[in-house]
């Protein structure tokens, strides 16, 4: 039963990671700007560097989370009176409420402005506009992933603990880690594919606006269920 | 008090048009038309904000290319 709880937590964490909107939003802007300035072929190749940057920083952060998780929990969220486990449950419930109400700045308007401070959004916008070389694209991908750390870090830590816990009996860490990184980046790859087959920023943004309530609910609900799973199967 | 740089707006719109695969000759013509009409429609006002100008240009652009108008109006609210 415990392993099923671990699998549930990892799948929900993947779902949250795949529903986060900062990296796809920056990617959409970035692709729009570079395809306005350069040929389609160059825009495509630059966007691969963006994806690579985002994936590599995501992998590094996740690997650091393994270390943090091992230091904090020694592989297992199990200890009954562990204050840290309760702190993480509190963080997940807080994130669940915060994401429902504040993930988008104005949930009912026709835009996708996110929770991040406007200063950071401007920096990302300016950087997306001024990308010229593959290294610029790589850094932009990495940077946009890092700005979401406030939501992703607790998720990385708990997922790493669960993956290490499952490893003891059933799965290999490295396979689960790679799966986690790849599955959570599927929306970004889908967006890349949409641009490649001829969709433009207007069409993609209209879809993002249409789906924003769905994303908000999925993120919020998944955080809440993860907190419940930890309470039911790791503490109770 | 700030003057608007119409040339910069025009250049930005042309880049957007290229990204949206609009033929550059046609884009240049209707962007110029849209900007001229927007300025004309705002000429009676004594004070205009950047948002007023953006809205007016987007409204005119919508007649020629709705996707370009949408991108121009929503570019800063994507993230």
PDB file of C-alpha atoms in Angstrom:
ATOM      1  CA  UNK A   1       0.000   0.000   0.000  1.00  0.00           C
ATOM      2  CA  UNK A   2       2.856   2.317   0.864  1.00  0.00           C
ATOM      3  CA  UNK A   3       4.365   1.881  -2.567  1.00  0.00           C
ATOM      4  CA  UNK A   4       1.046   2.760  -4.212  1.00  0.00           C
ATOM      5  CA  UNK A   5       1.012   5.950  -2.141  1.00  0.00           C
ATOM      6  CA  UNK A   6       4.533   6.726  -3.372  1.00  0.00           C
ATOM      7  CA  UNK A   7       3.515   6.114  -6.988  1.00  0.00           C
ATOM      8  CA  UNK A   8       0.468   8.340  -6.454  1.00  0.00           C
ATOM      9  CA  UNK A   9       2.604  11.156  -5.042  1.00  0.00           C
ATOM     10  CA  UNK A  10       5.107  10.933  -7.911  1.00  0.00           C
ATOM     11  CA  UNK A  11       2.359  10.910 -10.569  1.00  0.00           C
ATOM     12  CA  UNK A  12       0.597  13.893  -8.971  1.00  0.00           C
ATOM     13  CA  UNK A  13       3.919  15.732  -8.768  1.00  0.00           C
ATOM     14  CA  UNK A  14       4.464  15.063 -12.484  1.00  0.00           C
ATOM     15  CA  UNK A  15       0.971  16.395 -13.165  1.00  0.00           C
ATOM     16  CA  UNK A  16       1.723  19.597 -11.251  1.00  0.00           C
ATOM     17  CA  UNK A  17       5.060  20.057 -13.011  1.00  0.00           C
ATOM     18  CA  UNK A  18       3.362  19.543 -16.374  1.00  0.00           C
ATOM     19  CA  UNK A  19       0.645  22.074 -15.522  1.00  0.00           C
ATOM     20  CA  UNK A  20       2.945  24.912 -14.457  1.00  0.00           C
ATOM     21  CA  UNK A  21       2.734  27.755 -16.928  1.00  0.00           C
ATOM     22  CA  UNK A  22       5.805  29.943 -16.568  1.00  0.00           C
ATOM     23  CA  UNK A  23       8.183  27.944 -18.772  1.00  0.00           C
ATOM     24  CA  UNK A  24       5.618  27.360 -21.584  1.00  0.00           C
ATOM     25  CA  UNK A  25       4.663  31.054 -21.435  1.00  0.00           C
ATOM     26  CA  UNK A  26       8.267  32.229 -21.744  1.00  0.00           C
ATOM     27  CA  UNK A  27       8.876  29.641 -24.471  1.00  0.00           C
ATOM     28  CA  UNK A  28       5.879  30.868 -26.490  1.00  0.00           C
ATOM     29  CA  UNK A  29       7.071  34.484 -26.258  1.00  0.00           C
ATOM     30  CA  UNK A  30      10.653  33.492 -27.031  1.00  0.00           C
ATOM     31  CA  UNK A  31       9.672  31.473 -30.114  1.00  0.00           C
ATOM     32  CA  UNK A  32       7.488  34.320 -31.350  1.00  0.00           C
ATOM     33  CA  UNK A  33      10.277  36.878 -31.011  1.00  0.00           C
ATOM     34  CA  UNK A  34      13.010  34.735 -32.582  1.00  0.00           C
ATOM     35  CA  UNK A  35      10.830  33.680 -35.490  1.00  0.00           C
ATOM     36  CA  UNK A  36      10.132  37.381 -36.115  1.00  0.00           C
ATOM     37  CA  UNK A  37      13.849  38.171 -36.205  1.00  0.00           C
ATOM     38  CA  UNK A  38      15.389  35.080 -37.793  1.00  0.00           C
ATOM     39  CA  UNK A  39      14.587  32.304 -40.245  1.00  0.00           C
ATOM     40  CA  UNK A  40      12.288  29.502 -39.114  1.00  0.00           C
ATOM     41  CA  UNK A  41      15.190  27.051 -39.106  1.00  0.00           C
ATOM     42  CA  UNK A  42      17.268  29.232 -36.758  1.00  0.00           C
ATOM     43  CA  UNK A  43      14.251  29.823 -34.517  1.00  0.00           C
ATOM     44  CA  UNK A  44      13.709  26.058 -34.286  1.00  0.00           C
ATOM     45  CA  UNK A  45      17.324  25.360 -33.428  1.00  0.00           C
ATOM     46  CA  UNK A  46      17.412  28.154 -30.811  1.00  0.00           C
ATOM     47  CA  UNK A  47      14.257  26.783 -29.227  1.00  0.00           C
ATOM     48  CA  UNK A  48      15.926  23.374 -28.855  1.00  0.00           C
ATOM     49  CA  UNK A  49      18.613  25.106 -26.787  1.00  0.00           C
ATOM     50  CA  UNK A  50      15.856  26.711 -24.688  1.00  0.00           C
ATOM     51  CA  UNK A  51      14.334  23.287 -24.015  1.00  0.00           C
ATOM     52  CA  UNK A  52      17.765  21.830 -23.258  1.00  0.00           C
ATOM     53  CA  UNK A  53      18.473  24.625 -20.756  1.00  0.00           C
ATOM     54  CA  UNK A  54      15.146  24.114 -19.066  1.00  0.00           C
ATOM     55  CA  UNK A  55      15.590  20.321 -18.884  1.00  0.00           C
ATOM     56  CA  UNK A  56      19.170  20.437 -17.634  1.00  0.00           C
ATOM     57  CA  UNK A  57      18.432  22.924 -14.845  1.00  0.00           C
ATOM     58  CA  UNK A  58      15.381  20.878 -13.939  1.00  0.00           C
ATOM     59  CA  UNK A  59      17.542  17.718 -13.730  1.00  0.00           C
ATOM     60  CA  UNK A  60      20.170  19.504 -11.616  1.00  0.00           C
ATOM     61  CA  UNK A  61      17.539  20.886  -9.245  1.00  0.00           C
ATOM     62  CA  UNK A  62      15.978  17.472  -8.914  1.00  0.00           C
ATOM     63  CA  UNK A  63      19.345  15.863  -8.183  1.00  0.00           C
ATOM     64  CA  UNK A  64      20.048  18.523  -5.523  1.00  0.00           C
ATOM     65  CA  UNK A  65      16.629  17.674  -4.101  1.00  0.00           C
ATOM     66  CA  UNK A  66      17.788  14.067  -3.682  1.00  0.00           C
ATOM     67  CA  UNK A  67      20.644  15.305  -1.534  1.00  0.00           C
ATOM     68  CA  UNK A  68      18.407  17.667   0.479  1.00  0.00           C
ATOM     69  CA  UNK A  69      15.840  14.932   0.892  1.00  0.00           C
ATOM     70  CA  UNK A  70      18.420  12.427   2.091  1.00  0.00           C
ATOM     71  CA  UNK A  71      19.773  14.969   4.596  1.00  0.00           C
ATOM     72  CA  UNK A  72      16.303  15.905   5.888  1.00  0.00           C
ATOM     73  CA  UNK A  73      14.419  12.624   5.826  1.00  0.00           C
ATOM     74  CA  UNK A  74      16.973   9.798   5.465  1.00  0.00           C
ATOM     75  CA  UNK A  75      15.016   8.273   2.564  1.00  0.00           C
ATOM     76  CA  UNK A  76      11.712   8.065   4.337  1.00  0.00           C
ATOM     77  CA  UNK A  77       8.896  10.427   5.304  1.00  0.00           C
ATOM     78  CA  UNK A  78       7.825   7.788   7.796  1.00  0.00           C
ATOM     79  CA  UNK A  79       9.056   8.860  11.271  1.00  0.00           C
ATOM     80  CA  UNK A  80       5.887   9.472  13.224  1.00  0.00           C
ATOM     81  CA  UNK A  81       6.731  12.659  15.027  1.00  0.00           C
ATOM     82  CA  UNK A  82       8.862  14.216  12.383  1.00  0.00           C
ATOM     83  CA  UNK A  83       8.232  17.941  12.493  1.00  0.00           C
ATOM     84  CA  UNK A  84       9.750  18.362   9.048  1.00  0.00           C
ATOM     85  CA  UNK A  85       7.121  16.090   7.498  1.00  0.00           C
ATOM     86  CA  UNK A  86       4.387  18.239   9.050  1.00  0.00           C
ATOM     87  CA  UNK A  87       6.128  21.370   7.772  1.00  0.00           C
ATOM     88  CA  UNK A  88       6.062  19.945   4.251  1.00  0.00           C
ATOM     89  CA  UNK A  89       2.393  19.025   4.617  1.00  0.00           C
ATOM     90  CA  UNK A  90       1.735  22.615   5.686  1.00  0.00           C
ATOM     91  CA  UNK A  91       3.676  23.909   2.688  1.00  0.00           C
ATOM     92  CA  UNK A  92       1.645  21.729   0.316  1.00  0.00           C
ATOM     93  CA  UNK A  93      -1.684  22.852   1.767  1.00  0.00           C
ATOM     94  CA  UNK A  94      -0.533  26.485   1.619  1.00  0.00           C
ATOM     95  CA  UNK A  95       0.586  26.022  -1.992  1.00  0.00           C
ATOM     96  CA  UNK A  96      -2.720  24.372  -2.805  1.00  0.00           C
ATOM     97  CA  UNK A  97      -4.666  27.383  -1.511  1.00  0.00           C
ATOM     98  CA  UNK A  98      -2.209  29.909  -2.968  1.00  0.00           C
ATOM     99  CA  UNK A  99      -2.218  28.293  -6.417  1.00  0.00           C
ATOM    100  CA  UNK A 100      -6.006  28.224  -6.510  1.00  0.00           C
ATOM    101  CA  UNK A 101      -6.368  31.915  -5.702  1.00  0.00           C
ATOM    102  CA  UNK A 102      -3.089  33.532  -6.766  1.00  0.00           C
ATOM    103  CA  UNK A 103      -1.388  31.426  -9.450  1.00  0.00           C
ATOM    104  CA  UNK A 104      -2.793  33.786 -12.065  1.00  0.00           C
ATOM    105  CA  UNK A 105      -2.813  37.456 -11.103  1.00  0.00           C
ATOM    106  CA  UNK A 106      -6.389  37.892 -12.240  1.00  0.00           C
ATOM    107  CA  UNK A 107      -8.085  34.481 -12.581  1.00  0.00           C
ATOM    108  CA  UNK A 108     -11.100  35.772 -14.519  1.00  0.00           C
ATOM    109  CA  UNK A 109      -9.431  38.087 -17.022  1.00  0.00           C
ATOM    110  CA  UNK A 110      -8.483  37.152 -20.591  1.00  0.00           C
ATOM    111  CA  UNK A 111      -4.757  36.927 -20.005  1.00  0.00           C
ATOM    112  CA  UNK A 112      -2.270  34.572 -18.385  1.00  0.00           C
ATOM    113  CA  UNK A 113      -0.300  36.927 -16.133  1.00  0.00           C
ATOM    114  CA  UNK A 114       1.306  34.776 -13.451  1.00  0.00           C
ATOM    115  CA  UNK A 115       2.066  35.173  -9.759  1.00  0.00           C
ATOM    116  CA  UNK A 116       5.719  36.118 -10.268  1.00  0.00           C
ATOM    117  CA  UNK A 117       6.685  39.737  -9.457  1.00  0.00           C
ATOM    118  CA  UNK A 118       6.223  42.054 -12.439  1.00  0.00           C
ATOM    119  CA  UNK A 119       9.909  42.964 -12.309  1.00  0.00           C
ATOM    120  CA  UNK A 120      10.862  39.327 -12.991  1.00  0.00           C
ATOM    121  CA  UNK A 121       8.239  39.020 -15.712  1.00  0.00           C
ATOM    122  CA  UNK A 122       9.734  42.107 -17.406  1.00  0.00           C
ATOM    123  CA  UNK A 123      13.243  40.633 -17.148  1.00  0.00           C
ATOM    124  CA  UNK A 124      12.054  37.400 -18.779  1.00  0.00           C
ATOM    125  CA  UNK A 125      10.184  39.339 -21.461  1.00  0.00           C
ATOM    126  CA  UNK A 126      13.243  41.488 -22.254  1.00  0.00           C
ATOM    127  CA  UNK A 127      15.569  38.487 -22.302  1.00  0.00           C
ATOM    128  CA  UNK A 128      13.175  36.592 -24.586  1.00  0.00           C
ATOM    129  CA  UNK A 129      13.166  39.607 -26.914  1.00  0.00           C
ATOM    130  CA  UNK A 130      16.952  39.901 -27.022  1.00  0.00           C
ATOM    131  CA  UNK A 131      17.947  36.275 -27.589  1.00  0.00           C
ATOM    132  CA  UNK A 132      20.571  36.044 -30.328  1.00  0.00           C
ATOM    133  CA  UNK A 133      22.764  33.033 -29.640  1.00  0.00           C
ATOM    134  CA  UNK A 134      22.187  29.432 -28.479  1.00  0.00           C
ATOM    135  CA  UNK A 135      23.729  30.285 -25.102  1.00  0.00           C
ATOM    136  CA  UNK A 136      21.163  33.102 -24.622  1.00  0.00           C
ATOM    137  CA  UNK A 137      18.373  30.616 -25.348  1.00  0.00           C
ATOM    138  CA  UNK A 138      19.899  28.047 -22.992  1.00  0.00           C
ATOM    139  CA  UNK A 139      20.175  30.591 -20.153  1.00  0.00           C
ATOM    140  CA  UNK A 140      16.615  31.814 -20.736  1.00  0.00           C
ATOM    141  CA  UNK A 141      15.311  28.239 -20.455  1.00  0.00           C
ATOM    142  CA  UNK A 142      17.278  27.702 -17.253  1.00  0.00           C
ATOM    143  CA  UNK A 143      16.224  31.057 -15.797  1.00  0.00           C
ATOM    144  CA  UNK A 144      12.525  30.585 -16.458  1.00  0.00           C
ATOM    145  CA  UNK A 145      12.640  27.198 -14.749  1.00  0.00           C
ATOM    146  CA  UNK A 146      14.440  28.671 -11.737  1.00  0.00           C
ATOM    147  CA  UNK A 147      11.833  31.426 -11.240  1.00  0.00           C
ATOM    148  CA  UNK A 148       9.236  28.770 -10.431  1.00  0.00           C
ATOM    149  CA  UNK A 149      11.352  27.266  -7.670  1.00  0.00           C
ATOM    150  CA  UNK A 150       9.024  28.553  -4.956  1.00  0.00           C
ATOM    151  CA  UNK A 151       6.454  26.034  -6.192  1.00  0.00           C
ATOM    152  CA  UNK A 152       8.724  23.304  -7.501  1.00  0.00           C
ATOM    153  CA  UNK A 153      11.329  22.968  -4.719  1.00  0.00           C
ATOM    154  CA  UNK A 154       9.081  21.351  -2.053  1.00  0.00           C
ATOM    155  CA  UNK A 155       7.708  19.137  -4.797  1.00  0.00           C
ATOM    156  CA  UNK A 156      11.196  18.061  -5.891  1.00  0.00           C
ATOM    157  CA  UNK A 157      12.167  17.261  -2.286  1.00  0.00           C
ATOM    158  CA  UNK A 158       9.107  15.138  -1.495  1.00  0.00           C
ATOM    159  CA  UNK A 159       9.219  13.387  -4.886  1.00  0.00           C
ATOM    160  CA  UNK A 160      12.914  12.607  -4.406  1.00  0.00           C
ATOM    161  CA  UNK A 161      12.141  11.091  -1.000  1.00  0.00           C
ATOM    162  CA  UNK A 162       9.366   8.959  -2.440  1.00  0.00           C
ATOM    163  CA  UNK A 163      11.531   7.814  -5.350  1.00  0.00           C
ATOM    164  CA  UNK A 164      14.301   6.816  -2.928  1.00  0.00           C
ATOM    165  CA  UNK A 165      11.704   5.047  -0.788  1.00  0.00           C
ATOM    166  CA  UNK A 166      10.394   3.072  -3.796  1.00  0.00           C
ATOM    167  CA  UNK A 167      13.919   2.247  -4.891  1.00  0.00           C
ATOM    168  CA  UNK A 168      14.414   0.124  -1.792  1.00  0.00           C
ATOM    169  CA  UNK A 169      11.845  -2.377  -3.039  1.00  0.00           C
ATOM    170  CA  UNK A 170      10.715  -1.853  -6.602  1.00  0.00           C
ATOM    171  CA  UNK A 171      12.090   0.813  -8.945  1.00  0.00           C
ATOM    172  CA  UNK A 172      15.479   2.138  -9.948  1.00  0.00           C
ATOM    173  CA  UNK A 173      16.082   5.787  -8.911  1.00  0.00           C
ATOM    174  CA  UNK A 174      17.629   6.842 -12.182  1.00  0.00           C
ATOM    175  CA  UNK A 175      14.779   5.510 -14.364  1.00  0.00           C
ATOM    176  CA  UNK A 176      12.172   7.278 -12.207  1.00  0.00           C
ATOM    177  CA  UNK A 177      14.243  10.483 -12.179  1.00  0.00           C
ATOM    178  CA  UNK A 178      14.553  10.525 -15.959  1.00  0.00           C
ATOM    179  CA  UNK A 179      10.842   9.698 -16.348  1.00  0.00           C
ATOM    180  CA  UNK A 180       9.939  12.515 -13.954  1.00  0.00           C
ATOM    181  CA  UNK A 181      11.991  15.076 -15.867  1.00  0.00           C
ATOM    182  CA  UNK A 182      10.800  13.906 -19.302  1.00  0.00           C
ATOM    183  CA  UNK A 183       7.102  13.570 -18.453  1.00  0.00           C
ATOM    184  CA  UNK A 184       6.970  16.948 -16.770  1.00  0.00           C
ATOM    185  CA  UNK A 185       8.405  18.559 -19.917  1.00  0.00           C
ATOM    186  CA  UNK A 186       5.855  17.079 -22.322  1.00  0.00           C
ATOM    187  CA  UNK A 187       3.768  20.312 -22.544  1.00  0.00           C
ATOM    188  CA  UNK A 188       6.881  22.235 -23.563  1.00  0.00           C
ATOM    189  CA  UNK A 189       7.662  19.679 -26.271  1.00  0.00           C
ATOM    190  CA  UNK A 190       4.017  19.810 -27.441  1.00  0.00           C
ATOM    191  CA  UNK A 191       4.255  23.591 -27.704  1.00  0.00           C
ATOM    192  CA  UNK A 192       7.492  23.264 -29.707  1.00  0.00           C
ATOM    193  CA  UNK A 193       5.715  20.825 -32.013  1.00  0.00           C
ATOM    194  CA  UNK A 194       2.734  23.185 -32.387  1.00  0.00           C
ATOM    195  CA  UNK A 195       5.031  25.996 -33.491  1.00  0.00           C
ATOM    196  CA  UNK A 196       6.834  23.629 -35.875  1.00  0.00           C
ATOM    197  CA  UNK A 197       3.597  22.598 -37.600  1.00  0.00           C
ATOM    198  CA  UNK A 198       2.589  26.210 -38.119  1.00  0.00           C
ATOM    199  CA  UNK A 199       0.588  27.392 -35.129  1.00  0.00           C
ATOM    200  CA  UNK A 200       1.314  30.926 -34.051  1.00  0.00           C
ATOM    201  CA  UNK A 201       1.501  32.781 -30.747  1.00  0.00           C
ATOM    202  CA  UNK A 202      -2.081  34.074 -31.032  1.00  0.00           C
ATOM    203  CA  UNK A 203      -3.563  30.587 -31.425  1.00  0.00           C
ATOM    204  CA  UNK A 204      -1.411  29.130 -28.640  1.00  0.00           C
ATOM    205  CA  UNK A 205      -2.139  32.013 -26.261  1.00  0.00           C
ATOM    206  CA  UNK A 206      -5.895  31.739 -26.904  1.00  0.00           C
ATOM    207  CA  UNK A 207      -5.693  28.063 -25.923  1.00  0.00           C
ATOM    208  CA  UNK A 208      -3.686  28.914 -22.802  1.00  0.00           C
ATOM    209  CA  UNK A 209      -6.301  31.462 -21.751  1.00  0.00           C
ATOM    210  CA  UNK A 210      -9.046  28.909 -22.369  1.00  0.00           C
ATOM    211  CA  UNK A 211      -7.262  26.297 -20.229  1.00  0.00           C
ATOM    212  CA  UNK A 212      -6.148  28.508 -17.364  1.00  0.00           C
ATOM    213  CA  UNK A 213      -8.912  27.549 -14.916  1.00  0.00           C
ATOM    214  CA  UNK A 214      -8.257  23.885 -15.633  1.00  0.00           C
ATOM    215  CA  UNK A 215      -4.526  24.286 -14.883  1.00  0.00           C
ATOM    216  CA  UNK A 216      -5.234  26.227 -11.704  1.00  0.00           C
ATOM    217  CA  UNK A 217      -7.606  23.564 -10.420  1.00  0.00           C
ATOM    218  CA  UNK A 218      -5.292  20.665 -11.360  1.00  0.00           C
ATOM    219  CA  UNK A 219      -2.298  22.273  -9.611  1.00  0.00           C
ATOM    220  CA  UNK A 220      -4.258  23.165  -6.504  1.00  0.00           C
ATOM    221  CA  UNK A 221      -6.084  19.836  -6.266  1.00  0.00           C
ATOM    222  CA  UNK A 222      -2.891  17.815  -6.812  1.00  0.00           C
ATOM    223  CA  UNK A 223      -1.045  19.680  -4.040  1.00  0.00           C
ATOM    224  CA  UNK A 224      -3.951  19.001  -1.703  1.00  0.00           C
ATOM    225  CA  UNK A 225      -4.087  15.290  -2.565  1.00  0.00           C
ATOM    226  CA  UNK A 226      -0.310  14.961  -2.075  1.00  0.00           C
ATOM    227  CA  UNK A 227      -0.689  16.485   1.413  1.00  0.00           C
ATOM    228  CA  UNK A 228      -3.528  14.044   2.147  1.00  0.00           C
ATOM    229  CA  UNK A 229      -1.525  11.046   0.883  1.00  0.00           C
ATOM    230  CA  UNK A 230       1.408  12.006   3.118  1.00  0.00           C
ATOM    231  CA  UNK A 231      -0.892  12.378   6.137  1.00  0.00           C
ATOM    232  CA  UNK A 232      -2.700   9.084   5.477  1.00  0.00           C
ATOM    233  CA  UNK A 233       0.185   6.847   4.453  1.00  0.00           C
ATOM    234  CA  UNK A 234       3.295   8.358   5.989  1.00  0.00           C
ATOM    235  CA  UNK A 235       2.112   9.750   9.316  1.00  0.00           C
ATOM    236  CA  UNK A 236      -1.122   8.079  10.364  1.00  0.00           C
TER     237      UNK A 236
ATOM    238  CA  UNK B   1       5.046  64.083 -20.833  1.00  0.00           C
ATOM    239  CA  UNK B   2       6.331  61.522 -23.293  1.00  0.00           C
ATOM    240  CA  UNK B   3       6.186  61.369 -27.076  1.00  0.00           C
ATOM    241  CA  UNK B   4       5.378  58.011 -28.595  1.00  0.00           C
ATOM    242  CA  UNK B   5       7.935  56.502 -30.906  1.00  0.00           C
ATOM    243  CA  UNK B   6       5.715  55.530 -33.806  1.00  0.00           C
ATOM    244  CA  UNK B   7       8.659  54.169 -35.806  1.00  0.00           C
ATOM    245  CA  UNK B   8       9.501  51.737 -32.959  1.00  0.00           C
ATOM    246  CA  UNK B   9       5.880  50.587 -32.743  1.00  0.00           C
ATOM    247  CA  UNK B  10       5.830  50.066 -36.505  1.00  0.00           C
ATOM    248  CA  UNK B  11       9.080  48.070 -36.367  1.00  0.00           C
ATOM    249  CA  UNK B  12       7.762  45.909 -33.534  1.00  0.00           C
ATOM    250  CA  UNK B  13       4.557  45.233 -35.438  1.00  0.00           C
ATOM    251  CA  UNK B  14       6.521  44.267 -38.548  1.00  0.00           C
ATOM    252  CA  UNK B  15       8.508  41.723 -36.508  1.00  0.00           C
ATOM    253  CA  UNK B  16       5.260  40.347 -35.074  1.00  0.00           C
ATOM    254  CA  UNK B  17       3.842  40.130 -38.592  1.00  0.00           C
ATOM    255  CA  UNK B  18       6.891  38.171 -39.774  1.00  0.00           C
ATOM    256  CA  UNK B  19       6.528  35.781 -36.823  1.00  0.00           C
ATOM    257  CA  UNK B  20       2.877  35.262 -37.787  1.00  0.00           C
ATOM    258  CA  UNK B  21       3.863  34.485 -41.408  1.00  0.00           C
ATOM    259  CA  UNK B  22       2.146  37.530 -42.893  1.00  0.00           C
ATOM    260  CA  UNK B  23       3.715  38.620 -46.215  1.00  0.00           C
ATOM    261  CA  UNK B  24       5.941  41.588 -45.417  1.00  0.00           C
ATOM    262  CA  UNK B  25       4.675  43.903 -48.206  1.00  0.00           C
ATOM    263  CA  UNK B  26       1.045  43.540 -47.189  1.00  0.00           C
ATOM    264  CA  UNK B  27       1.956  43.790 -43.509  1.00  0.00           C
ATOM    265  CA  UNK B  28       3.816  47.084 -44.018  1.00  0.00           C
ATOM    266  CA  UNK B  29       0.830  48.606 -45.798  1.00  0.00           C
ATOM    267  CA  UNK B  30      -1.871  47.615 -43.325  1.00  0.00           C
ATOM    268  CA  UNK B  31       0.295  48.382 -40.273  1.00  0.00           C
ATOM    269  CA  UNK B  32       0.810  51.900 -41.637  1.00  0.00           C
ATOM    270  CA  UNK B  33      -2.951  52.204 -42.277  1.00  0.00           C
ATOM    271  CA  UNK B  34      -3.769  50.962 -38.760  1.00  0.00           C
ATOM    272  CA  UNK B  35      -1.318  53.352 -37.083  1.00  0.00           C
ATOM    273  CA  UNK B  36      -2.567  56.323 -39.128  1.00  0.00           C
ATOM    274  CA  UNK B  37      -6.198  55.527 -38.328  1.00  0.00           C
ATOM    275  CA  UNK B  38      -5.400  55.042 -34.635  1.00  0.00           C
ATOM    276  CA  UNK B  39      -3.613  58.393 -34.442  1.00  0.00           C
ATOM    277  CA  UNK B  40      -6.516  60.041 -36.268  1.00  0.00           C
ATOM    278  CA  UNK B  41      -9.042  58.553 -33.865  1.00  0.00           C
ATOM    279  CA  UNK B  42      -7.060  59.789 -30.856  1.00  0.00           C
ATOM    280  CA  UNK B  43      -6.273  63.228 -32.253  1.00  0.00           C
ATOM    281  CA  UNK B  44      -9.178  64.906 -30.413  1.00  0.00           C
ATOM    282  CA  UNK B  45      -7.853  63.836 -27.010  1.00  0.00           C
ATOM    283  CA  UNK B  46      -5.436  66.161 -25.254  1.00  0.00           C
ATOM    284  CA  UNK B  47      -3.735  63.450 -23.226  1.00  0.00           C
ATOM    285  CA  UNK B  48      -3.282  59.849 -24.283  1.00  0.00           C
ATOM    286  CA  UNK B  49      -1.654  56.973 -22.438  1.00  0.00           C
ATOM    287  CA  UNK B  50       0.376  54.156 -23.909  1.00  0.00           C
ATOM    288  CA  UNK B  51      -2.563  51.827 -23.274  1.00  0.00           C
ATOM    289  CA  UNK B  52      -4.949  54.135 -25.200  1.00  0.00           C
ATOM    290  CA  UNK B  53      -2.629  54.051 -28.179  1.00  0.00           C
ATOM    291  CA  UNK B  54      -2.159  50.273 -27.926  1.00  0.00           C
ATOM    292  CA  UNK B  55      -5.916  49.718 -27.739  1.00  0.00           C
ATOM    293  CA  UNK B  56      -6.595  52.018 -30.682  1.00  0.00           C
ATOM    294  CA  UNK B  57      -3.924  50.391 -32.870  1.00  0.00           C
ATOM    295  CA  UNK B  58      -5.150  46.889 -31.906  1.00  0.00           C
ATOM    296  CA  UNK B  59      -8.721  47.901 -32.778  1.00  0.00           C
ATOM    297  CA  UNK B  60      -7.641  49.072 -36.228  1.00  0.00           C
ATOM    298  CA  UNK B  61      -5.381  46.055 -36.781  1.00  0.00           C
ATOM    299  CA  UNK B  62      -8.258  43.719 -35.994  1.00  0.00           C
ATOM    300  CA  UNK B  63      -9.900  44.777 -39.271  1.00  0.00           C
ATOM    301  CA  UNK B  64      -6.888  43.522 -41.241  1.00  0.00           C
ATOM    302  CA  UNK B  65      -5.454  40.636 -39.196  1.00  0.00           C
ATOM    303  CA  UNK B  66      -7.095  39.524 -35.904  1.00  0.00           C
ATOM    304  CA  UNK B  67      -4.105  37.377 -34.845  1.00  0.00           C
ATOM    305  CA  UNK B  68      -1.677  40.282 -35.180  1.00  0.00           C
ATOM    306  CA  UNK B  69      -4.049  42.519 -33.213  1.00  0.00           C
ATOM    307  CA  UNK B  70      -4.362  39.870 -30.496  1.00  0.00           C
ATOM    308  CA  UNK B  71      -0.586  39.408 -30.195  1.00  0.00           C
ATOM    309  CA  UNK B  72       0.014  43.163 -30.136  1.00  0.00           C
ATOM    310  CA  UNK B  73      -2.561  43.722 -27.419  1.00  0.00           C
ATOM    311  CA  UNK B  74      -1.624  40.736 -25.210  1.00  0.00           C
ATOM    312  CA  UNK B  75       2.124  40.466 -25.612  1.00  0.00           C
ATOM    313  CA  UNK B  76       2.900  41.931 -22.186  1.00  0.00           C
ATOM    314  CA  UNK B  77       0.354  39.816 -20.330  1.00  0.00           C
ATOM    315  CA  UNK B  78       1.523  36.357 -21.426  1.00  0.00           C
ATOM    316  CA  UNK B  79       3.730  35.748 -18.362  1.00  0.00           C
TER     317      UNK B  79
END
